[in-house]
Coordinates of C-alpha atoms (C1' of nucleotides) in Angstrom, one line a residue:
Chain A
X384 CA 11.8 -77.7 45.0
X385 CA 13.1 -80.7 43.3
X386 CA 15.1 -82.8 44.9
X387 CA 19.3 -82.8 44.0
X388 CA 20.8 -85.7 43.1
X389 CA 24.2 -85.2 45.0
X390 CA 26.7 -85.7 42.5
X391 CA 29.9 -87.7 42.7
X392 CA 32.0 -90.3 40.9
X393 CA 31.4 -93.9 40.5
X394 CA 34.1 -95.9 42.1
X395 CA 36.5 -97.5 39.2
X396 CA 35.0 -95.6 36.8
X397 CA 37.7 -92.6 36.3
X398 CA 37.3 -89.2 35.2
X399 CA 39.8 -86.6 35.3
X400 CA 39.8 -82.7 35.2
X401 CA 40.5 -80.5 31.8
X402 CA 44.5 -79.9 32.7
X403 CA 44.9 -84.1 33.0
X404 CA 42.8 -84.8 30.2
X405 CA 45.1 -82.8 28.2
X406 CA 47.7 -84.8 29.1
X407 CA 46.1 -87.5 28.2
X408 CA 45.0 -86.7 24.7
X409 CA 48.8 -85.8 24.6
X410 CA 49.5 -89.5 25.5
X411 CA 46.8 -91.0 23.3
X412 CA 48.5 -89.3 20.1
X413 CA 52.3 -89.9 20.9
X414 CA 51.0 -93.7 21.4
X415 CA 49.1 -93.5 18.0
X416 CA 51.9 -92.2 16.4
X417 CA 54.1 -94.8 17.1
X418 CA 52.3 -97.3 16.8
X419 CA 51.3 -96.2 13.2
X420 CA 54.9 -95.1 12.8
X421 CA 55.3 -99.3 12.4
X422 CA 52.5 -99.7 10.0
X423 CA 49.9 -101.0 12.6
X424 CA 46.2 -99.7 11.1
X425 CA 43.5 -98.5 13.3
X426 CA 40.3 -100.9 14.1
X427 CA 37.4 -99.8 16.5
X428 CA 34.8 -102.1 17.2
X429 CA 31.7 -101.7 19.4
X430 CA 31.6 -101.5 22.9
X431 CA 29.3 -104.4 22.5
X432 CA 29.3 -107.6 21.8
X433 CA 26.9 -110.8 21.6
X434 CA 27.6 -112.2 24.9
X435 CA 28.0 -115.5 23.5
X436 CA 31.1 -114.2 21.6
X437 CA 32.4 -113.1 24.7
X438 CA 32.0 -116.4 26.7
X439 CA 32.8 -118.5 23.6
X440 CA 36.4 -119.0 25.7
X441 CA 34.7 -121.1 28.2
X442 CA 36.0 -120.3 31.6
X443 CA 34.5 -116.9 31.7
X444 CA 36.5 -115.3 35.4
X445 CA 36.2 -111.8 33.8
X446 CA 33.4 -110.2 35.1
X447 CA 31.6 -108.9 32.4
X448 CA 28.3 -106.4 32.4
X449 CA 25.5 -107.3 30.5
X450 CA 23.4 -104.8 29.1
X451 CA 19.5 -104.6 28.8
X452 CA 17.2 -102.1 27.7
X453 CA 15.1 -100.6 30.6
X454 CA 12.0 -101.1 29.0
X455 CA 12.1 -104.4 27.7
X456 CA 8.8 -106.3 28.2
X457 CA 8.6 -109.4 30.5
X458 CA 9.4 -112.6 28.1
X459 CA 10.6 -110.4 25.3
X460 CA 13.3 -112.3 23.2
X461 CA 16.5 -110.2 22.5
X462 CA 20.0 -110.8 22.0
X463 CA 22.4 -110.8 24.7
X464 CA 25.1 -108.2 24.7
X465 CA 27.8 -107.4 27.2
X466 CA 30.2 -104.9 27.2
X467 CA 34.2 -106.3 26.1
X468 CA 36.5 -107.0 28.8
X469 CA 39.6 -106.5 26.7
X470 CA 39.9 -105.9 23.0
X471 CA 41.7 -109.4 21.8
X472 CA 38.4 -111.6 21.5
X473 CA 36.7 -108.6 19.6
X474 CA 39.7 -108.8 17.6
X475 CA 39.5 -112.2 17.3
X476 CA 35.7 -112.1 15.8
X477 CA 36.6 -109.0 13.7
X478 CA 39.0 -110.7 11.8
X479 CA 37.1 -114.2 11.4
X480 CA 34.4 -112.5 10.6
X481 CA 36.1 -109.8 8.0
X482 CA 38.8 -112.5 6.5
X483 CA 38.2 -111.6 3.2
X484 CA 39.1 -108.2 3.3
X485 CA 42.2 -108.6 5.5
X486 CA 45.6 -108.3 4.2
X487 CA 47.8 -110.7 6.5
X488 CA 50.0 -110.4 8.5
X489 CA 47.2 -108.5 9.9
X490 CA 48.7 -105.7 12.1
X491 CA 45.9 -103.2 14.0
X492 CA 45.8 -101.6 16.9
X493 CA 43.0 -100.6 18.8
X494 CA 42.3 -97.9 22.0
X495 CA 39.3 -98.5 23.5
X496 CA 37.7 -98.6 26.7
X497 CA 37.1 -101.8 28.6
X498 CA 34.7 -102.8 31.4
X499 CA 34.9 -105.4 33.9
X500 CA 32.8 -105.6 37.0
X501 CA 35.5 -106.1 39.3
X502 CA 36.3 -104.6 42.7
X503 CA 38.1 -101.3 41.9
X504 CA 41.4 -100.8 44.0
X505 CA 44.2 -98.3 43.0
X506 CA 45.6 -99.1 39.5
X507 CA 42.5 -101.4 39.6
X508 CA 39.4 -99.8 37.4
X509 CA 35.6 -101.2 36.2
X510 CA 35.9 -99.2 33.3
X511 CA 39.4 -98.4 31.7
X512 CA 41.2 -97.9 28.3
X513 CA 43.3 -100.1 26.3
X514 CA 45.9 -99.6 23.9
X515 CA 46.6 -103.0 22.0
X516 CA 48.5 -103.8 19.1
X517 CA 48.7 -106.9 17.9
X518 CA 49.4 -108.8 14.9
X519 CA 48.0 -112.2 13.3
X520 CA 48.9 -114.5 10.3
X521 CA 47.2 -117.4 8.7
X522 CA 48.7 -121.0 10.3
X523 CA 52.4 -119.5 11.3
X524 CA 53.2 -116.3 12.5
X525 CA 57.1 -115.1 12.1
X526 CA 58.6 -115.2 15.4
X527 CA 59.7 -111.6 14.5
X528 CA 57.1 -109.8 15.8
X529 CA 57.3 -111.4 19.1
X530 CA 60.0 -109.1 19.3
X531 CA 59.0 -106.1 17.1
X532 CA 55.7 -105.8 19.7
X533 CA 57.2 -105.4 23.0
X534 CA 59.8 -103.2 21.4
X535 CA 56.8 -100.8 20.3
X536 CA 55.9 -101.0 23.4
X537 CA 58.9 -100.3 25.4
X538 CA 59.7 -96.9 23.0
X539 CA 56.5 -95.8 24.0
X540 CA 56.7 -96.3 27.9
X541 CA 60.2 -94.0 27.7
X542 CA 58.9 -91.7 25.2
X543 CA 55.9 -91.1 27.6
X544 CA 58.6 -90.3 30.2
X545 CA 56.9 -92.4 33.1
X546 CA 59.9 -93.2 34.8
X547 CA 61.9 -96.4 35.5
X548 CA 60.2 -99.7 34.9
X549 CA 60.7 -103.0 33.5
X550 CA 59.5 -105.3 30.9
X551 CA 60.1 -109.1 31.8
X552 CA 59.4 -112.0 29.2
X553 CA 59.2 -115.3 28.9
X554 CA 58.0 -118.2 27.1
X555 CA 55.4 -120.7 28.7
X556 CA 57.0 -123.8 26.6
X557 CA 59.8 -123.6 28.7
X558 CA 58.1 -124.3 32.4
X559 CA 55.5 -126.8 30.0
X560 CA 58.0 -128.6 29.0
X561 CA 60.0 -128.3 32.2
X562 CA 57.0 -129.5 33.7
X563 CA 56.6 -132.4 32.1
X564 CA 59.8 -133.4 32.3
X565 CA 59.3 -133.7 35.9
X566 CA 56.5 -135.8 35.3
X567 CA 53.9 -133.2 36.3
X568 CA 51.0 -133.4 33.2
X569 CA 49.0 -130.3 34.1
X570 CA 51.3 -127.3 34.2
X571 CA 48.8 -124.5 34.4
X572 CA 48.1 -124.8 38.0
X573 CA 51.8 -124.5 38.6
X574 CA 52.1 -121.2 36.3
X575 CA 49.5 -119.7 39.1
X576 CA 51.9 -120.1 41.7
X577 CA 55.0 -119.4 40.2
X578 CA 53.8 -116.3 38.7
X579 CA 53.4 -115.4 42.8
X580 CA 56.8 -115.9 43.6
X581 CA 58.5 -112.3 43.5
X582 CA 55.1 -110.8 45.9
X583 CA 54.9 -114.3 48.2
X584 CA 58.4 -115.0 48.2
X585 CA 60.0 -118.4 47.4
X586 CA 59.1 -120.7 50.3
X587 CA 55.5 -119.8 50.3
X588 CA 55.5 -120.7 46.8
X589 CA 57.2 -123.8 47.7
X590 CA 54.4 -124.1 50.7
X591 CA 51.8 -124.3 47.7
X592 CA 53.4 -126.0 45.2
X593 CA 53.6 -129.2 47.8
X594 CA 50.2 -128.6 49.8
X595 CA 48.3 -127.4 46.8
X596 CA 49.5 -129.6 44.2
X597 CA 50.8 -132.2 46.0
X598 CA 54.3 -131.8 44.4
X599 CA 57.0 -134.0 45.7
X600 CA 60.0 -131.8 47.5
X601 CA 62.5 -132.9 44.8
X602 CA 59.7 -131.5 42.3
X603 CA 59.0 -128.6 44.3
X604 CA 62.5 -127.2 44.5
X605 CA 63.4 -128.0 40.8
X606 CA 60.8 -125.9 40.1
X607 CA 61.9 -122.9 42.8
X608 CA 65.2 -122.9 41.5
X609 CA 64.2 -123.1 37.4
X610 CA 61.8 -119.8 38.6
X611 CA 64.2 -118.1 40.3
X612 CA 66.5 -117.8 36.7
X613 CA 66.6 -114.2 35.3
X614 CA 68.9 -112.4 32.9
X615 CA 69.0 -109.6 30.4
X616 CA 70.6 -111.4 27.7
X617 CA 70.4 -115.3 26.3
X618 CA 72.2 -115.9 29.5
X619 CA 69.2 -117.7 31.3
X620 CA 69.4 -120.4 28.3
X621 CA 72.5 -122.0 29.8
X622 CA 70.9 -121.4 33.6
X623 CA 68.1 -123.2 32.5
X624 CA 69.7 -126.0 31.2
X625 CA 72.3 -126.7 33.6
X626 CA 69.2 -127.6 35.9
X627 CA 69.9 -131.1 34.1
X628 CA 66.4 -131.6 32.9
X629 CA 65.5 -132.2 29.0
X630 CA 62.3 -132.2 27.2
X631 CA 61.4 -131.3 23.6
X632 CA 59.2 -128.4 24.5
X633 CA 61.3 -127.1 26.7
X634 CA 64.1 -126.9 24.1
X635 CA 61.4 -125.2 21.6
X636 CA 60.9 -122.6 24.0
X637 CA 64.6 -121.8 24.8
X638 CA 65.1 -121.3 21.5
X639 CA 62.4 -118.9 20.7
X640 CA 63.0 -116.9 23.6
X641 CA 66.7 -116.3 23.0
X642 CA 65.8 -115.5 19.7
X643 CA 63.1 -112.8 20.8
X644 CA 65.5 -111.4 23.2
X645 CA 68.5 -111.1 20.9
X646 CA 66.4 -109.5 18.5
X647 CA 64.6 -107.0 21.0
X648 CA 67.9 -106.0 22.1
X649 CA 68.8 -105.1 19.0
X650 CA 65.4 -103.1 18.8
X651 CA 65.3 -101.2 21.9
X652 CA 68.0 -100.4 24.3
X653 CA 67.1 -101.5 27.7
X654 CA 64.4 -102.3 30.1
X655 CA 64.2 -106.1 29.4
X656 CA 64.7 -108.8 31.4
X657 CA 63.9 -112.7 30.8
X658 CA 62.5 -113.9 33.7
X659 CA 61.4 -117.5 34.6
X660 CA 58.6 -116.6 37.3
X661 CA 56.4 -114.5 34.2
X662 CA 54.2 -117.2 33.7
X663 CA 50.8 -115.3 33.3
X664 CA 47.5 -116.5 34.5
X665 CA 45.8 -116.6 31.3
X666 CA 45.9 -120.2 30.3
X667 CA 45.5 -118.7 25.8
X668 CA 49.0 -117.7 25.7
X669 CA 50.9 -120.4 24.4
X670 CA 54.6 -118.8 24.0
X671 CA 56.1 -115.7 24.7
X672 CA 54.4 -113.6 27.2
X673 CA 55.5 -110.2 28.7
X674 CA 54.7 -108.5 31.8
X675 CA 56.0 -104.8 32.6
X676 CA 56.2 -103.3 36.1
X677 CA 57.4 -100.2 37.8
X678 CA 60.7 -100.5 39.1
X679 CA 60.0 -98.8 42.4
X680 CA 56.0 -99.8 42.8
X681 CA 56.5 -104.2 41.2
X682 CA 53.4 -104.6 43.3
X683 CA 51.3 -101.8 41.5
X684 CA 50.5 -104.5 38.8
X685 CA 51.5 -105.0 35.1
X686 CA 51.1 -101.6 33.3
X687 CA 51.7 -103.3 30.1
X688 CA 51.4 -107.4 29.1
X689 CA 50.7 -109.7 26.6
X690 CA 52.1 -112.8 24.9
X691 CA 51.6 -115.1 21.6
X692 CA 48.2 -117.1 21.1
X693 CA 48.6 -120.1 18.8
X694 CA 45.0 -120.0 17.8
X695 CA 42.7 -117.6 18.7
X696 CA 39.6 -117.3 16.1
X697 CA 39.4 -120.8 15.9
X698 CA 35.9 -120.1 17.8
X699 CA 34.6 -117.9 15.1
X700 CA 36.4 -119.6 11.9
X701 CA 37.7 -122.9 10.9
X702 CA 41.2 -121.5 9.8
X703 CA 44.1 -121.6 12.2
X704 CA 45.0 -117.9 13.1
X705 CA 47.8 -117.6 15.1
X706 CA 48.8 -113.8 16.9
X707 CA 51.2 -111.9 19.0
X708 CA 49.8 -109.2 20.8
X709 CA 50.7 -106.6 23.9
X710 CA 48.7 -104.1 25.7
X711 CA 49.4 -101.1 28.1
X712 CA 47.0 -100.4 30.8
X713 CA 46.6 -97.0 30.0
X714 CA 44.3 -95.8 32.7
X715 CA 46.3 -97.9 35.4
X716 CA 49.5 -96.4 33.7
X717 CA 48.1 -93.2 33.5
X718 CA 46.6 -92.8 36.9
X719 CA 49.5 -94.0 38.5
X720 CA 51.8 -91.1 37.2
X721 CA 49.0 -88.7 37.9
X722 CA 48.8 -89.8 41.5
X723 CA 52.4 -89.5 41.9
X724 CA 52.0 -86.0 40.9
X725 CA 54.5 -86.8 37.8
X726 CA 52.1 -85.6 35.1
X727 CA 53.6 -82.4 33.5
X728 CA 51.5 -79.3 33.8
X729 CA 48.7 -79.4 31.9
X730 CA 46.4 -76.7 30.8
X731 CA 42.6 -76.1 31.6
X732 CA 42.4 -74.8 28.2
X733 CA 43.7 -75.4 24.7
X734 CA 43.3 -71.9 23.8
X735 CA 46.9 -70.2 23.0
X736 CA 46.2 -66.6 23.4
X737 CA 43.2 -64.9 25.3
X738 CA 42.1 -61.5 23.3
X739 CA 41.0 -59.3 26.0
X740 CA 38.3 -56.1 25.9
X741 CA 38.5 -52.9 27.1
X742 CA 35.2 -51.9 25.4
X743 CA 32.4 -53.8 23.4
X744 CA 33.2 -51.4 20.5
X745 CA 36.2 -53.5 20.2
X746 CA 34.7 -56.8 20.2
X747 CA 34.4 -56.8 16.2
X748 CA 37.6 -55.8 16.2
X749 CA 38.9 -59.1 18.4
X750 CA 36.6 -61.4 16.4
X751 CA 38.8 -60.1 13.0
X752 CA 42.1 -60.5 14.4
X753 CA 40.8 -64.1 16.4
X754 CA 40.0 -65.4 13.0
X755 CA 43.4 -64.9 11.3
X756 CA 45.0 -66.4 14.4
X757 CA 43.0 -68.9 14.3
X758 CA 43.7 -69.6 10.2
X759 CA 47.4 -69.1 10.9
X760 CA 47.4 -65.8 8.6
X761 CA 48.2 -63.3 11.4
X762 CA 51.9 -65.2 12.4
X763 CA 54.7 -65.2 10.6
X764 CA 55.6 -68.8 10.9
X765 CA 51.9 -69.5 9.9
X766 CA 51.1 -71.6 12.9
X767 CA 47.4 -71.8 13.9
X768 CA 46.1 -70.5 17.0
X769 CA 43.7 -71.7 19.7
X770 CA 42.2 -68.3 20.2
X771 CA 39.5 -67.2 22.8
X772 CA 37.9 -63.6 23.1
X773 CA 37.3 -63.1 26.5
X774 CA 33.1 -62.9 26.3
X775 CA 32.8 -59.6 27.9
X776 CA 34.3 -55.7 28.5
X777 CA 34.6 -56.0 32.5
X778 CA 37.5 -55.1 34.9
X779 CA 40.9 -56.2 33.4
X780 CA 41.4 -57.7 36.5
X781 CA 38.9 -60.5 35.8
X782 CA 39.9 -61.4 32.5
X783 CA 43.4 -61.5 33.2
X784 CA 42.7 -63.8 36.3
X785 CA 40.7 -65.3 33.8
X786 CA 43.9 -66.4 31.3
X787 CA 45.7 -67.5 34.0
X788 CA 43.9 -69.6 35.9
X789 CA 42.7 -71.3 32.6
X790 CA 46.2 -71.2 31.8
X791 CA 46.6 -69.6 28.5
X792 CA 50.0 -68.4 28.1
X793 CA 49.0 -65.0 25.5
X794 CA 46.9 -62.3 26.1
X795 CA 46.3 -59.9 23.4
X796 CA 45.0 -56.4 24.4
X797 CA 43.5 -54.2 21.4
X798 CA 45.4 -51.3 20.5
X799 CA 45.5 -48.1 22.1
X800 CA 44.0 -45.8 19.0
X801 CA 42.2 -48.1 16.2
X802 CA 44.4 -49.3 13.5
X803 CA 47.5 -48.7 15.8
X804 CA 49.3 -52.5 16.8
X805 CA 48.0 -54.3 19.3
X806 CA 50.2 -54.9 22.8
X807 CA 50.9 -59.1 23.6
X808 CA 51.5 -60.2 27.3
X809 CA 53.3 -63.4 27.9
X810 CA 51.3 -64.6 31.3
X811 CA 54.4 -66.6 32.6
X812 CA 57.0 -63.7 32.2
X813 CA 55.9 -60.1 31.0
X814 CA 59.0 -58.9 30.4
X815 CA 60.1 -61.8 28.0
X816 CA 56.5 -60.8 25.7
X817 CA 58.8 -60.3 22.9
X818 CA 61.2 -63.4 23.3
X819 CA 57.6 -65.2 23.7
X820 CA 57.0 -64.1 20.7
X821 CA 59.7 -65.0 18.8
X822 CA 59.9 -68.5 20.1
X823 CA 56.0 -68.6 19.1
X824 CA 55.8 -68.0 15.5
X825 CA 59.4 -69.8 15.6
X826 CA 61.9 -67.2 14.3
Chain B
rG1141 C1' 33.3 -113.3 45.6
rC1142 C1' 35.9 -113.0 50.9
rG1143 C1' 38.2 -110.0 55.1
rG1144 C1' 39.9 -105.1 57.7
rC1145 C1' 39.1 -99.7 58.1
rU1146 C1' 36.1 -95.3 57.1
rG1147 C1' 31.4 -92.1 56.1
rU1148 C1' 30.6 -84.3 59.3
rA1149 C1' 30.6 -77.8 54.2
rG1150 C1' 32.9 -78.3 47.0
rC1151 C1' 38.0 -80.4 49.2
rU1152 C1' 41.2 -81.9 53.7
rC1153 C1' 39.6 -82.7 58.4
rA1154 C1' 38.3 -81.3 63.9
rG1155 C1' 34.3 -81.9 67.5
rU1156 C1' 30.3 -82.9 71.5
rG1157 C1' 24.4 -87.5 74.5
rG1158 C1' 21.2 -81.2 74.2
rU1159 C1' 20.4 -80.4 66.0
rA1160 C1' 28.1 -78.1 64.6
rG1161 C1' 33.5 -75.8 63.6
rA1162 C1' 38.7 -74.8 61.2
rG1163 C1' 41.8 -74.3 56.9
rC1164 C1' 41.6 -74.4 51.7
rC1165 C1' 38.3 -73.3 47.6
rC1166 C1' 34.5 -70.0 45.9
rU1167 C1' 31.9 -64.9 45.3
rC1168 C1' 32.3 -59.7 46.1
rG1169 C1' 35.3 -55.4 47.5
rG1170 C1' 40.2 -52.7 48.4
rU1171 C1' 37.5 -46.7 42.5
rU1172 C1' 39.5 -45.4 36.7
rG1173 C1' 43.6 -50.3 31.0
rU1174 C1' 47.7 -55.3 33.3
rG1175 C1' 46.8 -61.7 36.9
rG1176 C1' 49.3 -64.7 40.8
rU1177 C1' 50.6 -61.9 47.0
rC1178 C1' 48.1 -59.3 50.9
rC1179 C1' 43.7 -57.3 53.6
rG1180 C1' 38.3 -57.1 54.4
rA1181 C1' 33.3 -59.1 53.9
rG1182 C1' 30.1 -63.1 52.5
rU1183 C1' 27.8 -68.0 50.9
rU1184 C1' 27.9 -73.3 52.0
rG1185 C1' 25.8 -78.6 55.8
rC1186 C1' 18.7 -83.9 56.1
rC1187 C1' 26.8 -84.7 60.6
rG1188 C1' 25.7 -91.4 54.2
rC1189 C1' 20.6 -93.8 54.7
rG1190 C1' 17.0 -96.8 57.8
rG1191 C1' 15.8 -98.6 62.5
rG1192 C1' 16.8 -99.0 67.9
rU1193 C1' 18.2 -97.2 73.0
rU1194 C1' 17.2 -92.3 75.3
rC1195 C1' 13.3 -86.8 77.7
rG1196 C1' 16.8 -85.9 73.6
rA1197 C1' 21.6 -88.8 69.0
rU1198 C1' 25.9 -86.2 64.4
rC1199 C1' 28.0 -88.8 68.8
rC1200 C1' 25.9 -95.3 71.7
rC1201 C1' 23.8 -100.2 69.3
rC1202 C1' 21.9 -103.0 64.8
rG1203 C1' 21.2 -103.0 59.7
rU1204 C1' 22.1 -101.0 55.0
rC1205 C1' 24.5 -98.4 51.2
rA1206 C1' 28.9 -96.1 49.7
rG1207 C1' 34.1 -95.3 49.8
rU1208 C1' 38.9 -97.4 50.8
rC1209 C1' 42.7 -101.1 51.7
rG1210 C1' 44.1 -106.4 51.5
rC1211 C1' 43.0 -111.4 49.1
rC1212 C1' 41.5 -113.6 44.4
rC1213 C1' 42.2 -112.1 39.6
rC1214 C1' 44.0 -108.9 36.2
rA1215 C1' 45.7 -103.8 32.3

RNA sequence: GCGGCUGUAGCUCAGUGGUAGAGCCCUCGGUUGUGGUCCGAGUUGCCGCGGGUUCGAUCCCCGUCAGUCGCCCCA
C-alpha cells in the first residue's frame, strides 16, 4: 500500500471552497469593471522576475522566494528569479522596458498574486492577490490623479458592500518639511514612529521619539501635537499651521493635499479623512500616501494603500517617470469579510437549472433542451443558462438533494408524456415556480 | 527574525500511566416521480514526528516539525 500524504493547507497560502470563490470571481469582475469603467488598461506580467530587478531598490525587507529548478547541476550558471512581492517594481520595469509602445499618462491596472515569505497571521498571507492601479507620466504627473486613484478605490470598497471603513491621506512633504523645520535632517525614522501612534498611543510615541531618536522634548511634543491633526476637509491646513512652524516643503505639501482632498470630495462622497499620523513605512513614496482601515477592526491592517512615487523606473531607464498608484489587499480584504461571515451566499455551483431524469430514455431528450438553455434559445428574454443534466436515472430523492446542496435554484423535470411541456421547480420556494420564472427570463 | 500558546476521527473538541470517545459531517435505509426535518444502521484514528523515563505512554520529560497569537514589517 502506498503511503498517503495527509493532505492539508499551507499556512498563508489561502484557498477557499467553490461557494467563496464565487464570490470572489464576483469581486474580481465588479473591481475590473470599475476600474476599466476610468480607462485604466489591463497589464499582467510574470510571476517572475530577475531577482536583480527585484532588489534593484536596495534595502530589500520584503521577504522574497527565490526559485530554482530541482534538478539543476552543482555549479550550473542560471539566472536568478524570485517571485514579485507587489506589482509596482514589475510595473516599473514593464514600462521602462516597453517605453516605446506606451501612451502616457500611462494608466494600467494589474491583479495578480503576490508572494512574500513572511510569517502568516490573520489578514497576513505568504501568498495573496493584488489589485493595483496606478498611473505614470513622463517628468510631471497632474496632481489630478492623486485624487482620481483613491476615489476609484473608495467606489469600489462601497460597491463591494464590506461595511464601514476609512481611507486616511496624507502627504509626506508635510512632516519632511515639518521635520526640518525643527532642525531634525532625517525624517524617515520619525515617519516609523509616528505612523504608530493611533495602535501605541501618543506618549509611547513620544517615549520613542526621545529615547530612540534622541529628540529634544520641545521637538518631541511639536511633533505629537502636528500628528495628532485630522480632519475631513482642508481644515487640517490651518491646524497645521497654527503650530507656528514654516518651511518651504511643508508649504508644498499643504497645498497639494488640500488640493487632493477638495477634489476627492468632489469625486466620492465620504470615507476620507486627512490624517497627520499616515506616514507610511515605505521610504519611495514621496507625496501623497493613503492608508484604509476598517472602522471597527483599525488594527486588522490597511486593506487598501498607496501613495505618489516621484521617480520610480529611474533603475531600469534614464528618463524621470513619476506615478500615483493604490492598491487593495484583496485576499486580506476578502478573508476578513469571509471570516466575519459577511460574504453573501454563494453557490457551489454556477449551474442555473439542474435537468433531472426519471429514465435514461430521457437523457437525449435533456441533452436537447440543455443545449438551447444553454444558447439562450429556450427563454424568452434570451438569457443563457448554466445547465447541468443530473448524470444518471436514480431515486429523485438524490438528485434533488443533489440541486440543493450544490445550490442550483431550477430543476427541470422531463415531461410526463413525450412532447408534452416539461414541469420547472424553483428549489427555494415551490409554490413561487412560476413567479421564478417570470423574474428569470425577465418579463 | 524574536516571544507566548496549541497539536487526539474530514470538522469542533472530550479523555485516561495499561494502545480511545462525543457531536457534527459522510454513506446507506425508512419500497414505487419532488430536497431541506425526523428515525435507524454504518464507516473513520501510526492520539503531529523522533528520542527518553517506565513492566507499559496518547497522557510525564527533551527535541523537532506544524499550526496559532503578539512583535517587527506590511496589502
Amino acid at each position: 500500500m502506498s503511503q498517503i500524504i495527509k493532505p492539508k493547507s499551507i499556512s498563508g497560502f489561502p484557498e477557499w471552497l467553490p461557494a467563496e470563490r464565487y464570490i470572489e470571481l464576483k469581486w474580481f469582475d465588479t473591481i475590473r469593471e470599475i476600474f476599466e469603467s476610468y480607462g485604466f488598461c489591463s497589464i499582467e506580467t510574470p510571476s517572475v522576475e530577475a531577482l536583480e530587478v527585484l532588489t534593484a531598490k536596495g534595502e530589500v525587507d520584503k521577504e522574497i522566494y527565490v526559485i530554482e529548478r530541482l534538478h539543476k547541476e552543482d555549479g550550473e550558471k542560471e539566472a536568478r528569479l524570485a517571485l514579485h512581492f507587489d506589482q509596482t517594481v514589475p510595473m516599473a520595469r514593464y514600462v521602462a522596458q516597453n517605453f516605446n509602445e506606451l501612451k502616457f499618462p500611462f494608466k494600467r491596472y494589474q491583479m495578480q498574486r503576490v508572494w512574500r515569505g513572511e510569517r502568516p497571521q490573520a489578514g497576513r498571507f505568504r501568498e495573496f492577490y493584488q489589485c493595483d492601479i496606478d498611473v505614470i507620466n513622463v517628468d510631471n504627473l497632474p496632481l489630478y490623479f492623486d485624487a482620481e486613484c483613491p476615489a476609484i478605490m473608495v467606489e469600489i470598497l462601497q460597491k463591494l458592500d464590506i461595511g464601514s471603513f476609512k481611507m486616511q491621506l496624507n502627504n509626506r512633504k508635510i512632516l519632511a518639511g515639518f521635520c526640518q523645520a525643527l532642525g531634525i535632517d532625517d525624517f524617515v525614522p520619525v515617519t516609523r514612529i509616528v505612523d504608530k501612534l493611533e495602535k501605541i498611543g501618543a506618549d509611547n510615541v513620544k517615549k520613542q521619539l526621545l529615547t530612540e531618536l534622541s529628540l529634544s522634548d520641545a521637538q518631541a511634543n511639536q511633533i505629537l501635537s502636528f500628528a495628532s491633526i485630522k480632519s475631513s476637509d482642508d481644515g487640517f491646513a490651518k491646524a497645521v499651521r497654527d503650530l507656528g512652524v514654516s518651511h518651504p516643503t511643508l508649504d508644498e505639501g499643504i497645498d497639494e493635499l488640500v488640493f487632493v482632498i477638495n477634489t476627492l470630495n468632489n469625486l466620492v462622497k465620504g470615507n476620507f479623512e486627512v490624517d497627520m499620523s499616515i506616514v507610511r513605512g515605505l521610504d519611495y513614496y514621496t507625496g501623497t500616501v493613503y492608508e484604509t482601515r476598517f472602522t471597527d477592526a483599525p488594527s486588522y491592517g490597511s486593506i487598501c494603500s498607496g501613495g505618489r512615487y516621484e521617480d520610480l523606473a529611474g533603475n531600469y531607464i534614464n528618463k524621470k517617470l513619476p506615478g500615483v498608484g493604490i492598491s487593495i489587499g484583496f485576499s486580506r480584504l476578502f478573508d476578513y469579510i469571509r471570516a466575519q461571515g459577511k460574504l453573501p451566499k454563494g453557490r457551489q455551483s454556477p449551474a442555473d437549472m439542474l435537468i433531472v431524469l426519471f429514465d435514461e430514455s430521457q437523457r437525449l431528450w435533456a441533452i436537447d433542451l440543455a443545449k438551447q438553455l444553454r444558447n439562450g434559445e429556450f427563454l424568452a428574454a434570451g438569457r443563457k443558462m448554466n445547465v447541468e443534466i443530473y448524470h444518471s436515472a436514480t431515486k429523485l430523492k438524490k438528485q434533488l438533494s443533489y440541486a440543493s446542496e450544490k445550490g442550483i435554484p431550477y430543476v427541470v423535470f422531463p415531461p410526463a408524456d413525450p412532447g408534452g411541456m416539461p414541469e420547472l421547480k424553483f428549489m427555494d420556494d415551490p409554490d413561487r415556480a412560476q413567479e421564478a420564472l417570470t423574474k428569470l427570463t425577465g418579463f
